Amino acid sequence: MMKKSVKKVMLPVMAAAMAVSFGTLVSAEDETISLTVWGAEEDQTLLKELTDNFQAAYPDQTFDIQIGVESESTAKDTVLTDVEAAADVYAFADDQITDLIKAGALLKLDDYAEVLQMAGKTLDDVKDANVEGSIDAATIDGGLYAFPRAADNGYFLYYDASVLSEEDVASWSSLLEAADAAGKKVGMTLASGWYNASFFYGAGFTTALNDDGTTAIDWNGTSADGYTGVDVVKGMLAISGSPAFMAIADGDISNQLASGNLVACVSGTWDAMTAQEVFGDGYAATKLPTFTVGDQEVQQGSVAGYKYIGVNGYSENSGWAVLLADYLSNEEAQQKFFDERESGPSNKNVGASDAIKENIALSALAQQSEYAQAQKVGGKYWDPSQTFGELIAQGTLAADDDAAIQEALDNLVEGVTASVE
């Protein structure tokens, strides 16, 4: 059954049924508020703690809050399969926001300013509390569509400093050579447009989101820095063709770390605890290495991004869902996410702490941020870029076949720039 329209039904009901009493929002009706929350598997325990605390903050209201597993990286795909059946509140990465808004899967928070005010907060409070980039990335046509929860949605290099030196990890060639000598592997996900774009961005290539939802991409040409896409691919093939390189499926870095096969890997803060456990006293992290493009060493780029808590546009209890999403992303929640998950905060106060500055993973993320950029792409970008990455990972392309490489790049660009249906 289709859920009721949020704006037309739920907001007036909540405004009439709820009142502020000593800073506590209470319901005038004897009813159970049912909400579903989706978050990453590794965050389930923390989400349970936070939702319990949320319920305790409203002792006069009865809740039924169910928590489900859904990675921020795949949230869009699952939500868009059936938006009406998706969670009321869910975590997602910033690159998904455009498609989620188009599908009606995210509420415009500006329309719920009164609900936030009932809890003693304004939308400006949310904006002021978080770093500017996290607000900008969630603001479309002047409206804010999600609560920032983290500013750590980027990647860098973890490595075992008991095996590898700082000189070893400076370039891909020296890194792979040292790993091979140690009988170990260096892992990275290539079959993902989020990761493989790092090589092209480093060489000065671009992607952009057009007003009509299509993606602009120039990887099959020559970058502003004078490098050709063919030469970038050759640099990637030199890496993937090394016996010390392991192409890892998206989301499987943690498992490969735990296997003990890796001496280094490209990942983000979500794998910090696993890397620390595996590498022990050798646990270290730094910016990504340089790689060879033509006869030059080029610093590998990366994607800088954010994680959000959004509210489904089809939520039957949208007002309460907004309050819960705000609670799961507020300063106290972000502090807990850092303390328990080493998640990098978007909240300015949490980010200013000495503990954040001294954190190995977040320090590496900060080093890489100089070479990172926001990735604005449309929905047509992902499948072709994944297919392209698989060609690199599987060694399907030969480094000495310029024509085949150019054809693969042309096919990539054609697929990515296709019109939005």
Short mmCIF file of C-alpha atoms in Angstrom, two decimals:
data_model
loop_
_atom_site.label_atom_id
_atom_site.label_comp_id
_atom_site.label_asym_id
_atom_site.label_seq_id
_atom_site.Cartn_x
_atom_site.Cartn_y
_atom_site.Cartn_z
CA MET A 1 0.00 0.00 0.00
CA MET A 2 1.35 3.42 -0.90
CA LYS A 3 2.38 5.51 2.06
CA LYS A 4 0.73 8.84 2.66
CA SER A 5 2.17 12.08 1.37
CA VAL A 6 4.54 13.42 3.97
CA LYS A 7 4.03 17.12 3.46
CA LYS A 8 0.26 17.08 3.15
CA VAL A 9 -0.52 14.69 6.01
CA MET A 10 2.20 14.18 8.58
CA LEU A 11 3.52 17.66 9.25
CA PRO A 12 0.17 19.17 10.25
CA VAL A 13 -0.64 16.10 12.35
CA MET A 14 2.64 16.37 14.23
CA ALA A 15 2.25 20.10 14.70
CA ALA A 16 -1.13 19.55 16.32
CA ALA A 17 -0.18 16.46 18.30
CA MET A 18 3.19 17.46 19.72
CA ALA A 19 4.28 20.17 22.14
CA VAL A 20 7.47 21.30 23.78
CA SER A 21 7.72 20.76 27.52
CA PHE A 22 11.02 21.53 29.23
CA GLY A 23 12.84 20.90 25.99
CA THR A 24 11.21 17.47 25.55
CA LEU A 25 8.97 16.68 22.60
CA VAL A 26 5.91 14.70 23.69
CA SER A 27 3.00 13.19 21.82
CA ALA A 28 -0.54 13.99 22.83
CA GLU A 29 -1.83 10.78 21.30
CA ASP A 30 -1.44 7.29 22.72
CA GLU A 31 0.19 5.67 19.72
CA THR A 32 3.30 3.72 18.82
CA ILE A 33 5.62 5.44 16.37
CA SER A 34 7.15 2.85 14.05
CA LEU A 35 10.43 3.70 12.35
CA THR A 36 13.01 1.72 10.40
CA VAL A 37 16.67 2.71 10.28
CA TRP A 38 19.25 1.39 7.83
CA GLY A 39 22.98 1.64 8.43
CA ALA A 40 26.26 -0.13 7.74
CA GLU A 41 26.83 -3.59 9.20
CA GLU A 42 29.73 -2.36 11.31
CA ASP A 43 27.52 0.38 12.80
CA GLN A 44 24.67 -1.82 14.01
CA THR A 45 25.66 -1.90 17.69
CA LEU A 46 26.21 1.84 17.79
CA LEU A 47 22.93 2.53 15.99
CA LYS A 48 21.11 0.42 18.57
CA GLU A 49 22.72 2.44 21.36
CA LEU A 50 21.83 5.74 19.73
CA THR A 51 18.24 4.80 18.93
CA ASP A 52 17.79 3.59 22.51
CA ASN A 53 19.07 6.96 23.72
CA PHE A 54 16.72 8.72 21.33
CA GLN A 55 13.76 6.84 22.75
CA ALA A 56 14.87 7.64 26.29
CA ALA A 57 14.86 11.33 25.36
CA TYR A 58 11.10 11.06 24.71
CA PRO A 59 9.87 8.95 27.67
CA ASP A 60 6.21 9.80 27.07
CA GLN A 61 6.26 8.42 23.54
CA THR A 62 6.19 4.74 22.61
CA PHE A 63 8.42 3.73 19.71
CA ASP A 64 9.02 0.64 17.64
CA ILE A 65 12.38 1.25 15.97
CA GLN A 66 13.81 -1.50 13.77
CA ILE A 67 17.42 -1.40 12.57
CA GLY A 68 18.54 -3.02 9.33
CA VAL A 69 21.85 -3.51 7.54
CA GLU A 70 22.56 -1.45 4.44
CA SER A 71 25.95 -0.07 3.43
CA GLU A 72 26.21 3.65 2.72
CA SER A 73 27.86 2.74 -0.59
CA THR A 74 24.89 0.68 -1.82
CA ALA A 75 22.02 2.52 -0.12
CA LYS A 76 20.83 4.20 -3.30
CA ASP A 77 20.53 0.94 -5.24
CA THR A 78 18.51 -0.70 -2.49
CA VAL A 79 16.32 2.31 -1.75
CA LEU A 80 15.49 2.91 -5.41
CA THR A 81 14.43 -0.71 -5.87
CA ASP A 82 11.31 0.17 -3.88
CA VAL A 83 11.36 3.64 -2.37
CA GLU A 84 8.04 3.22 -0.58
CA ALA A 85 9.24 0.07 1.17
CA ALA A 86 12.66 1.47 2.08
CA ALA A 87 13.67 2.59 5.56
CA ASP A 88 12.32 5.79 7.07
CA VAL A 89 15.85 6.85 8.00
CA TYR A 90 19.00 5.66 6.26
CA ALA A 91 22.69 6.42 5.84
CA PHE A 92 24.17 7.08 2.41
CA ALA A 93 27.19 8.55 0.64
CA ASP A 94 27.06 12.00 -0.96
CA ASP A 95 27.45 10.81 -4.56
CA GLN A 96 23.95 9.27 -4.38
CA ILE A 97 22.04 12.37 -3.37
CA THR A 98 20.92 13.54 -6.83
CA ASP A 99 19.29 10.23 -7.79
CA LEU A 100 17.69 9.87 -4.36
CA ILE A 101 16.12 13.31 -4.57
CA LYS A 102 14.77 12.64 -8.07
CA ALA A 103 13.10 9.47 -6.81
CA GLY A 104 11.46 11.26 -3.89
CA ALA A 105 13.57 9.23 -1.49
CA LEU A 106 14.80 12.26 0.49
CA LEU A 107 12.78 14.89 2.29
CA LYS A 108 13.67 18.53 1.87
CA LEU A 109 14.60 19.41 5.43
CA ASP A 110 13.69 23.07 4.97
CA ASP A 111 10.05 21.95 4.94
CA TYR A 112 10.52 20.49 8.43
CA ALA A 113 12.04 23.52 10.13
CA GLU A 114 9.09 23.68 12.53
CA VAL A 115 9.66 20.11 13.64
CA LEU A 116 13.30 20.84 14.43
CA GLN A 117 12.26 23.96 16.33
CA MET A 118 10.01 21.84 18.53
CA ALA A 119 13.19 20.03 19.58
CA GLY A 120 14.94 23.32 20.30
CA LYS A 121 17.01 23.45 17.11
CA THR A 122 16.98 25.33 13.83
CA LEU A 123 18.23 24.32 10.41
CA ASP A 124 20.84 27.05 10.71
CA ASP A 125 22.13 25.31 13.83
CA VAL A 126 22.69 22.18 11.76
CA LYS A 127 24.43 24.14 9.02
CA ASP A 128 26.65 26.05 11.42
CA ALA A 129 27.66 22.93 13.32
CA ASN A 130 29.06 21.10 10.28
CA VAL A 131 31.87 21.84 7.86
CA GLU A 132 30.82 23.90 4.86
CA GLY A 133 31.56 21.20 2.28
CA SER A 134 29.22 18.73 3.95
CA ILE A 135 26.37 21.25 3.78
CA ASP A 136 27.12 22.30 0.21
CA ALA A 137 27.14 18.72 -1.05
CA ALA A 138 23.68 18.09 0.44
CA THR A 139 22.19 21.38 -0.78
CA ILE A 140 20.34 21.20 -4.07
CA ASP A 141 18.60 24.27 -5.53
CA GLY A 142 18.94 26.01 -2.19
CA GLY A 143 17.37 23.24 -0.11
CA LEU A 144 19.11 20.93 2.40
CA TYR A 145 18.21 17.27 1.85
CA ALA A 146 20.15 15.37 4.52
CA PHE A 147 21.95 15.69 7.84
CA PRO A 148 25.77 15.47 7.57
CA ARG A 149 27.15 12.59 9.65
CA ALA A 150 30.78 12.25 8.54
CA ALA A 151 33.44 13.98 6.46
CA ASP A 152 35.59 10.90 6.01
CA ASN A 153 34.20 9.45 2.81
CA GLY A 154 37.57 9.30 1.09
CA TYR A 155 40.46 6.89 0.78
CA PHE A 156 44.20 6.70 1.30
CA LEU A 157 46.88 4.03 1.86
CA TYR A 158 47.12 1.74 4.90
CA TYR A 159 50.39 -0.13 5.28
CA ASP A 160 52.48 -2.25 7.63
CA ALA A 161 55.41 -0.07 8.68
CA SER A 162 57.23 -3.10 10.07
CA VAL A 163 57.60 -4.30 6.48
CA LEU A 164 57.41 -1.16 4.35
CA SER A 165 59.30 2.11 4.73
CA GLU A 166 58.04 5.62 4.01
CA GLU A 167 60.17 5.52 0.85
CA ASP A 168 58.54 2.25 -0.22
CA VAL A 169 55.02 3.67 -0.01
CA ALA A 170 55.84 6.89 -1.87
CA SER A 171 55.23 5.38 -5.32
CA TRP A 172 53.32 2.41 -6.69
CA SER A 173 56.43 0.99 -8.31
CA SER A 174 58.48 0.95 -5.09
CA LEU A 175 55.46 -0.18 -3.08
CA LEU A 176 54.79 -3.19 -5.27
CA GLU A 177 58.47 -4.07 -5.47
CA ALA A 178 58.81 -4.07 -1.68
CA ALA A 179 55.57 -6.02 -1.22
CA ASP A 180 56.70 -8.64 -3.72
CA ALA A 181 60.01 -9.03 -1.92
CA ALA A 182 58.09 -9.62 1.32
CA GLY A 183 55.79 -12.19 -0.30
CA LYS A 184 52.77 -10.00 0.33
CA LYS A 185 50.09 -8.19 -1.69
CA VAL A 186 48.89 -4.63 -2.08
CA GLY A 187 45.12 -4.41 -2.49
CA MET A 188 42.83 -1.92 -4.18
CA THR A 189 39.36 -1.93 -5.69
CA LEU A 190 39.47 -1.17 -9.41
CA ALA A 191 36.00 -2.28 -10.52
CA SER A 192 34.38 0.87 -9.11
CA GLY A 193 34.15 4.34 -10.58
CA TRP A 194 34.67 5.76 -7.13
CA TYR A 195 38.13 4.25 -6.85
CA ASN A 196 39.43 4.02 -10.41
CA ALA A 197 38.66 7.69 -11.01
CA SER A 198 41.57 8.46 -8.67
CA PHE A 199 44.12 7.80 -11.41
CA PHE A 200 42.39 10.09 -13.91
CA TYR A 201 41.76 12.85 -11.39
CA GLY A 202 45.43 12.76 -10.44
CA ALA A 203 46.39 13.29 -14.08
CA GLY A 204 44.09 16.29 -14.45
CA PHE A 205 41.03 14.65 -16.02
CA THR A 206 37.54 15.61 -14.92
CA THR A 207 33.95 14.55 -14.44
CA ALA A 208 31.01 16.90 -13.94
CA LEU A 209 27.26 16.71 -13.49
CA ASN A 210 25.24 18.54 -16.14
CA ASP A 211 21.97 20.32 -15.41
CA ASP A 212 20.03 17.61 -17.26
CA GLY A 213 21.47 14.87 -15.03
CA THR A 214 23.99 13.60 -17.57
CA THR A 215 27.70 13.32 -16.85
CA ALA A 216 30.52 15.16 -18.59
CA ILE A 217 33.76 13.16 -18.74
CA ASP A 218 36.98 13.63 -20.72
CA TRP A 219 38.97 10.48 -19.94
CA ASN A 220 39.29 9.41 -23.58
CA GLY A 221 41.11 12.59 -24.53
CA THR A 222 43.94 14.73 -23.19
CA SER A 223 43.78 16.36 -19.79
CA ALA A 224 44.49 19.98 -18.94
CA ASP A 225 47.82 18.74 -17.56
CA GLY A 226 48.76 17.32 -20.96
CA TYR A 227 48.37 13.62 -20.22
CA THR A 228 46.40 11.26 -22.45
CA GLY A 229 43.81 8.84 -21.16
CA VAL A 230 45.70 6.03 -22.89
CA ASP A 231 48.83 6.79 -20.87
CA VAL A 232 46.82 6.83 -17.63
CA VAL A 233 45.45 3.39 -18.45
CA LYS A 234 48.94 2.12 -19.18
CA GLY A 235 49.97 3.35 -15.74
CA MET A 236 47.04 1.50 -14.20
CA LEU A 237 47.89 -1.68 -16.11
CA ALA A 238 51.48 -1.51 -14.85
CA ILE A 239 50.05 -1.61 -11.33
CA SER A 240 47.36 -4.25 -11.85
CA GLY A 241 49.78 -6.47 -13.79
CA SER A 242 52.23 -6.72 -10.89
CA PRO A 243 52.33 -10.10 -9.13
CA ALA A 244 52.15 -8.17 -5.84
CA PHE A 245 48.88 -6.43 -6.72
CA MET A 246 45.50 -7.79 -5.65
CA ALA A 247 42.33 -6.43 -7.27
CA ILE A 248 39.70 -6.58 -4.54
CA ALA A 249 35.94 -6.50 -4.94
CA ASP A 250 34.18 -3.42 -3.65
CA GLY A 251 33.49 -3.83 0.06
CA ASP A 252 35.87 -6.76 0.54
CA ILE A 253 39.00 -4.94 1.71
CA SER A 254 38.35 -5.72 5.37
CA ASN A 255 38.10 -9.45 4.70
CA GLN A 256 41.30 -9.44 2.67
CA LEU A 257 43.09 -7.53 5.42
CA ALA A 258 41.93 -10.08 7.96
CA SER A 259 43.26 -12.90 5.78
CA GLY A 260 46.80 -11.66 6.41
CA ASN A 261 47.71 -11.52 2.72
CA LEU A 262 47.98 -7.75 2.47
CA VAL A 263 50.88 -5.56 3.49
CA ALA A 264 49.11 -2.44 2.22
CA CYS A 265 45.77 -1.45 0.77
CA VAL A 266 43.76 1.50 -0.50
CA SER A 267 40.72 2.09 1.68
CA GLY A 268 39.11 4.54 4.09
CA THR A 269 38.45 5.07 7.75
CA TRP A 270 35.83 2.32 7.82
CA ASP A 271 38.67 -0.22 7.70
CA ALA A 272 40.84 1.52 10.32
CA MET A 273 40.13 -0.90 13.14
CA THR A 274 40.74 -3.96 10.98
CA ALA A 275 44.00 -2.53 9.63
CA GLN A 276 45.16 -1.66 13.14
CA GLU A 277 44.38 -5.14 14.39
CA VAL A 278 46.11 -6.85 11.46
CA PHE A 279 49.21 -4.65 11.27
CA GLY A 280 49.61 -4.28 15.03
CA ASP A 281 52.63 -2.19 15.99
CA GLY A 282 53.29 -1.62 12.29
CA TYR A 283 49.93 0.04 11.73
CA ALA A 284 50.45 3.13 9.57
CA ALA A 285 48.67 5.19 6.94
CA THR A 286 49.57 7.92 4.49
CA LYS A 287 48.46 9.60 1.28
CA LEU A 288 48.17 7.55 -1.89
CA PRO A 289 51.36 6.81 -3.87
CA THR A 290 52.43 8.39 -7.13
CA PHE A 291 52.09 6.36 -10.34
CA THR A 292 53.72 6.51 -13.75
CA VAL A 293 51.98 8.33 -16.61
CA GLY A 294 54.14 8.35 -19.71
CA ASP A 295 57.57 9.25 -18.40
CA GLN A 296 56.27 11.25 -15.41
CA GLU A 297 55.41 10.39 -11.81
CA VAL A 298 51.92 11.68 -11.04
CA GLN A 299 50.32 11.90 -7.62
CA GLN A 300 47.26 9.67 -7.48
CA GLY A 301 44.12 11.67 -6.78
CA SER A 302 41.02 10.57 -4.89
CA VAL A 303 37.41 11.37 -4.15
CA ALA A 304 36.53 13.52 -1.16
CA GLY A 305 33.07 12.97 0.13
CA TYR A 306 30.64 12.89 3.00
CA LYS A 307 28.19 10.54 4.64
CA TYR A 308 24.66 11.54 5.51
CA ILE A 309 21.55 10.51 7.37
CA GLY A 310 18.49 11.06 5.22
CA VAL A 311 14.74 10.73 5.67
CA ASN A 312 12.63 8.86 3.14
CA GLY A 313 10.11 11.05 1.36
CA TYR A 314 7.53 8.27 1.82
CA SER A 315 7.97 7.91 5.57
CA GLU A 316 4.61 7.65 7.35
CA ASN A 317 6.10 9.19 10.50
CA SER A 318 8.17 11.82 8.78
CA GLY A 319 8.33 14.30 11.65
CA TRP A 320 9.69 11.75 14.08
CA ALA A 321 11.96 10.43 11.35
CA VAL A 322 13.45 13.91 10.92
CA LEU A 323 14.08 14.16 14.66
CA LEU A 324 15.70 10.72 14.71
CA ALA A 325 17.90 11.51 11.70
CA ASP A 326 19.01 14.70 13.39
CA TYR A 327 19.76 12.78 16.60
CA LEU A 328 21.83 10.14 14.77
CA SER A 329 23.97 12.87 13.24
CA ASN A 330 24.29 15.46 16.00
CA GLU A 331 27.49 16.39 17.83
CA GLU A 332 27.11 13.72 20.50
CA ALA A 333 26.40 11.03 17.91
CA GLN A 334 29.38 12.03 15.77
CA GLN A 335 31.59 11.92 18.87
CA LYS A 336 30.40 8.37 19.50
CA PHE A 337 31.00 7.41 15.87
CA PHE A 338 34.57 8.62 16.25
CA ASP A 339 35.15 7.03 19.66
CA GLU A 340 33.74 3.65 18.68
CA ARG A 341 34.23 3.50 14.90
CA GLU A 342 37.03 6.03 14.25
CA SER A 343 34.68 7.79 11.85
CA GLY A 344 35.82 11.26 10.79
CA PRO A 345 33.28 13.87 11.85
CA SER A 346 31.71 16.64 9.82
CA ASN A 347 30.82 18.37 13.09
CA LYS A 348 33.28 21.21 13.68
CA ASN A 349 33.51 20.81 17.45
CA VAL A 350 34.24 17.09 17.28
CA GLY A 351 36.73 17.61 14.47
CA ALA A 352 38.69 20.17 16.48
CA SER A 353 39.65 17.70 19.22
CA ASP A 354 43.25 16.54 19.75
CA ALA A 355 42.09 12.94 19.45
CA ILE A 356 41.00 13.56 15.88
CA LYS A 357 44.24 15.30 14.98
CA GLU A 358 46.32 12.44 16.42
CA ASN A 359 44.34 9.68 14.71
CA ILE A 360 46.50 7.81 12.17
CA ALA A 361 43.76 7.14 9.62
CA LEU A 362 42.23 10.60 9.77
CA SER A 363 45.68 12.17 9.54
CA ALA A 364 46.30 10.20 6.33
CA LEU A 365 42.92 11.31 5.01
CA ALA A 366 43.93 14.90 5.68
CA GLN A 367 47.20 14.37 3.78
CA GLN A 368 45.33 12.96 0.80
CA SER A 369 42.70 15.71 0.92
CA GLU A 370 45.13 18.04 -0.86
CA TYR A 371 44.78 15.79 -3.92
CA ALA A 372 41.10 14.92 -3.51
CA GLN A 373 38.00 16.34 -5.14
CA ALA A 374 34.25 16.00 -4.90
CA GLN A 375 32.80 13.59 -7.44
CA LYS A 376 29.72 14.99 -9.12
CA VAL A 377 28.38 12.44 -11.58
CA GLY A 378 25.02 11.20 -12.81
CA GLY A 379 23.51 7.76 -12.51
CA LYS A 380 24.83 6.65 -15.90
CA TYR A 381 28.40 6.93 -14.65
CA TRP A 382 28.54 3.89 -12.40
CA ASP A 383 27.98 0.81 -14.54
CA PRO A 384 30.32 1.79 -17.41
CA SER A 385 33.03 2.84 -14.98
CA GLN A 386 32.70 -0.46 -13.14
CA THR A 387 32.95 -2.41 -16.39
CA PHE A 388 35.97 -0.36 -17.38
CA GLY A 389 37.62 -1.05 -14.04
CA GLU A 390 37.01 -4.77 -14.47
CA LEU A 391 38.97 -4.67 -17.73
CA ILE A 392 41.92 -3.22 -15.81
CA ALA A 393 41.56 -5.61 -12.89
CA GLN A 394 41.31 -8.69 -15.07
CA GLY A 395 44.16 -7.73 -17.37
CA THR A 396 41.90 -7.85 -20.42
CA LEU A 397 43.67 -4.87 -21.96
CA ALA A 398 47.27 -5.11 -23.12
CA ALA A 399 49.56 -2.21 -22.26
CA ASP A 400 51.09 -2.22 -25.75
CA ASP A 401 47.73 -2.08 -27.59
CA ASP A 402 46.95 1.62 -27.78
CA ALA A 403 44.02 1.09 -30.13
CA ALA A 404 42.27 -1.32 -27.76
CA ILE A 405 42.85 0.99 -24.80
CA GLN A 406 41.45 3.95 -26.74
CA GLU A 407 38.42 1.91 -27.76
CA ALA A 408 37.79 0.95 -24.13
CA LEU A 409 37.99 4.60 -23.11
CA ASP A 410 35.68 5.66 -25.93
CA ASN A 411 33.15 3.00 -24.86
CA LEU A 412 33.42 4.20 -21.28
CA VAL A 413 32.76 7.82 -22.22
CA GLU A 414 29.88 6.87 -24.52
CA GLY A 415 28.18 4.91 -21.75
CA VAL A 416 28.78 7.49 -19.04
CA THR A 417 27.51 10.41 -21.13
CA ALA A 418 24.34 8.66 -22.28
CA SER A 419 21.14 10.65 -21.87
CA VAL A 420 19.04 10.14 -18.77
CA GLU A 421 15.92 8.19 -19.55
#
